[in-house]
């Protein structure tokens, strides 16, 4: 069973930055793609970012492009989400997720679908005050 442990998050003001991290229990050297999603109160889960194994392919949701940046360290088995210029509308619970290592990487719009991801972190709250 894959375990994902998230860290980071908290309460910040508009314009501040935060960094979220997600550590996986997947065996080092195993290829797997990862993603970030968020769910705001009363809203559907929203795609935030995804990153392939090499880090060469990264996608972002339209609402975070140019402000959020995903990266990964395959030696440490961690993925990070650097969030800059935070806005109140970024307030949500953020989740990291992993594509089953036994499956190929998503293609096209599948990168942005939560259905492409098998394992999920516990979620971390990000609150941006105005």
mmCIF file of C-alpha atoms in Angstrom:
data_model
loop_
_atom_site.group_PDB
_atom_site.id
_atom_site.type_symbol
_atom_site.label_atom_id
_atom_site.label_comp_id
_atom_site.label_asym_id
_atom_site.label_seq_id
_atom_site.Cartn_x
_atom_site.Cartn_y
_atom_site.Cartn_z
ATOM 1 C CA UNK A 1 0.000 0.000 0.000
ATOM 2 C CA UNK A 2 1.415 3.369 -1.031
ATOM 3 C CA UNK A 3 1.417 6.035 1.626
ATOM 4 C CA UNK A 4 1.610 9.746 0.961
ATOM 5 C CA UNK A 5 2.385 12.138 3.799
ATOM 6 C CA UNK A 6 1.798 15.815 3.242
ATOM 7 C CA UNK A 7 3.347 18.736 5.058
ATOM 8 C CA UNK A 8 3.157 22.491 4.814
ATOM 9 C CA UNK A 9 0.073 24.614 4.547
ATOM 10 C CA UNK A 10 -1.381 26.981 7.096
ATOM 11 C CA UNK A 11 -2.832 30.455 7.360
ATOM 12 C CA UNK A 12 -1.299 33.271 5.330
ATOM 13 C CA UNK A 13 -2.263 36.657 3.957
ATOM 14 C CA UNK A 14 -2.981 37.655 0.398
ATOM 15 C CA UNK A 15 0.228 37.851 -1.599
ATOM 16 C CA UNK A 16 2.177 35.511 0.666
ATOM 17 C CA UNK A 17 3.836 32.266 -0.354
ATOM 18 C CA UNK A 18 3.605 28.731 0.934
ATOM 19 C CA UNK A 19 5.269 25.473 0.067
ATOM 20 C CA UNK A 20 3.556 22.128 0.278
ATOM 21 C CA UNK A 21 5.431 18.842 0.282
ATOM 22 C CA UNK A 22 4.336 15.285 -0.249
ATOM 23 C CA UNK A 23 6.517 12.321 0.668
ATOM 24 C CA UNK A 24 5.717 8.908 -0.779
ATOM 25 C CA UNK A 25 6.550 5.433 0.431
ATOM 26 C CA UNK A 26 7.128 4.192 -3.109
ATOM 27 C CA UNK A 27 10.402 2.351 -3.602
ATOM 28 C CA UNK A 28 13.127 4.696 -4.801
ATOM 29 C CA UNK A 29 13.753 4.295 -8.490
ATOM 30 C CA UNK A 30 10.168 3.384 -9.328
ATOM 31 C CA UNK A 31 8.664 5.619 -11.999
ATOM 32 C CA UNK A 32 5.410 7.307 -11.085
ATOM 33 C CA UNK A 33 3.565 10.490 -11.922
ATOM 34 C CA UNK A 34 2.066 12.747 -9.284
ATOM 35 C CA UNK A 35 -0.525 15.433 -9.076
ATOM 36 C CA UNK A 36 -1.951 18.100 -6.808
ATOM 37 C CA UNK A 37 -5.636 18.812 -6.370
ATOM 38 C CA UNK A 38 -7.627 21.019 -4.061
ATOM 39 C CA UNK A 39 -11.133 21.231 -2.735
ATOM 40 C CA UNK A 40 -12.604 24.479 -1.502
ATOM 41 C CA UNK A 41 -15.684 24.507 0.747
ATOM 42 C CA UNK A 42 -18.795 23.866 -1.287
ATOM 43 C CA UNK A 43 -16.873 23.315 -4.508
ATOM 44 C CA UNK A 44 -15.788 20.392 -6.634
ATOM 45 C CA UNK A 45 -12.275 19.027 -6.435
ATOM 46 C CA UNK A 46 -10.043 21.055 -8.717
ATOM 47 C CA UNK A 47 -6.899 20.107 -10.564
ATOM 48 C CA UNK A 48 -3.896 22.188 -9.513
ATOM 49 C CA UNK A 49 -0.782 20.638 -11.036
ATOM 50 C CA UNK A 50 0.768 17.415 -12.229
ATOM 51 C CA UNK A 51 4.330 16.322 -12.824
ATOM 52 C CA UNK A 52 5.733 13.306 -14.576
ATOM 53 C CA UNK A 53 8.560 11.109 -13.341
ATOM 54 C CA UNK A 54 11.399 13.098 -14.863
ATOM 55 C CA UNK A 55 9.872 16.455 -14.006
ATOM 56 C CA UNK A 56 10.067 17.458 -17.647
ATOM 57 C CA UNK A 57 6.289 17.445 -18.123
ATOM 58 C CA UNK A 58 4.305 19.670 -15.794
ATOM 59 C CA UNK A 59 0.738 20.864 -16.170
ATOM 60 C CA UNK A 60 -1.065 23.531 -14.188
ATOM 61 C CA UNK A 61 -4.661 24.455 -13.709
ATOM 62 C CA UNK A 62 -5.621 27.750 -15.303
ATOM 63 C CA UNK A 63 -6.291 29.425 -11.976
ATOM 64 C CA UNK A 64 -2.754 28.831 -10.691
ATOM 65 C CA UNK A 65 -0.619 29.202 -13.807
ATOM 66 C CA UNK A 66 2.282 31.551 -13.282
ATOM 67 C CA UNK A 67 1.871 31.493 -9.492
ATOM 68 C CA UNK A 68 2.258 27.854 -8.495
ATOM 69 C CA UNK A 69 5.217 25.665 -9.359
ATOM 70 C CA UNK A 70 5.538 21.912 -8.964
ATOM 71 C CA UNK A 71 8.815 20.083 -8.552
ATOM 72 C CA UNK A 72 10.043 16.715 -7.378
ATOM 73 C CA UNK A 73 13.062 15.061 -5.828
ATOM 74 C CA UNK A 74 13.155 11.416 -6.876
ATOM 75 C CA UNK A 75 15.988 10.596 -4.495
ATOM 76 C CA UNK A 76 13.955 11.762 -1.531
ATOM 77 C CA UNK A 77 10.656 10.571 -3.052
ATOM 78 C CA UNK A 78 9.045 13.931 -2.519
ATOM 79 C CA UNK A 79 7.005 16.304 -4.598
ATOM 80 C CA UNK A 80 6.602 19.955 -3.731
ATOM 81 C CA UNK A 81 4.188 22.686 -4.677
ATOM 82 C CA UNK A 82 5.502 26.216 -4.354
ATOM 83 C CA UNK A 83 2.566 28.599 -4.127
ATOM 84 C CA UNK A 84 3.245 32.288 -4.677
ATOM 85 C CA UNK A 85 1.050 35.367 -4.784
ATOM 86 C CA UNK A 86 -1.646 33.554 -2.884
ATOM 87 C CA UNK A 87 -5.205 34.790 -3.126
ATOM 88 C CA UNK A 88 -8.241 34.218 -0.904
ATOM 89 C CA UNK A 89 -9.700 32.038 -3.653
ATOM 90 C CA UNK A 90 -6.764 29.659 -3.189
ATOM 91 C CA UNK A 91 -8.190 28.722 0.190
ATOM 92 C CA UNK A 92 -8.831 24.991 0.125
ATOM 93 C CA UNK A 93 -7.681 21.613 1.317
ATOM 94 C CA UNK A 94 -4.824 20.519 -0.915
ATOM 95 C CA UNK A 95 -4.155 16.899 -1.783
ATOM 96 C CA UNK A 96 -1.224 15.209 -3.440
ATOM 97 C CA UNK A 97 -1.900 12.080 -5.441
ATOM 98 C CA UNK A 98 0.045 9.378 -7.214
ATOM 99 C CA UNK A 99 -0.646 7.494 -10.412
ATOM 100 C CA UNK A 100 -0.356 3.774 -9.740
ATOM 101 C CA UNK A 101 3.326 2.957 -10.405
ATOM 102 C CA UNK A 102 2.217 -0.067 -12.400
ATOM 103 C CA UNK A 103 0.285 2.092 -14.834
ATOM 104 C CA UNK A 104 1.604 4.264 -17.655
ATOM 105 C CA UNK A 105 1.610 7.986 -17.238
ATOM 106 C CA UNK A 106 -1.612 9.766 -18.189
ATOM 107 C CA UNK A 107 -1.917 11.411 -21.547
ATOM 108 C CA UNK A 108 -3.668 14.586 -22.572
ATOM 109 C CA UNK A 109 -6.533 15.664 -20.374
ATOM 110 C CA UNK A 110 -6.155 12.577 -18.212
ATOM 111 C CA UNK A 111 -3.404 14.412 -16.345
ATOM 112 C CA UNK A 112 -6.031 16.709 -14.902
ATOM 113 C CA UNK A 113 -8.540 14.033 -13.946
ATOM 114 C CA UNK A 114 -8.619 12.756 -10.384
ATOM 115 C CA UNK A 115 -9.595 9.370 -11.802
ATOM 116 C CA UNK A 116 -6.053 8.947 -13.121
ATOM 117 C CA UNK A 117 -4.617 8.925 -9.600
ATOM 118 C CA UNK A 118 -4.805 5.944 -7.302
ATOM 119 C CA UNK A 119 -3.257 6.983 -4.018
ATOM 120 C CA UNK A 120 -3.968 10.181 -2.122
ATOM 121 C CA UNK A 121 -2.396 12.135 0.683
ATOM 122 C CA UNK A 122 -4.255 13.091 3.827
ATOM 123 C CA UNK A 123 -4.830 16.654 2.694
ATOM 124 C CA UNK A 124 -3.545 19.886 4.150
ATOM 125 C CA UNK A 125 -5.446 23.096 4.760
ATOM 126 C CA UNK A 126 -4.341 26.312 3.104
ATOM 127 C CA UNK A 127 -6.169 29.450 4.182
ATOM 128 C CA UNK A 128 -5.485 32.818 2.602
ATOM 129 C CA UNK A 129 -6.913 35.827 4.378
ATOM 130 C CA UNK A 130 -7.744 39.042 2.573
#
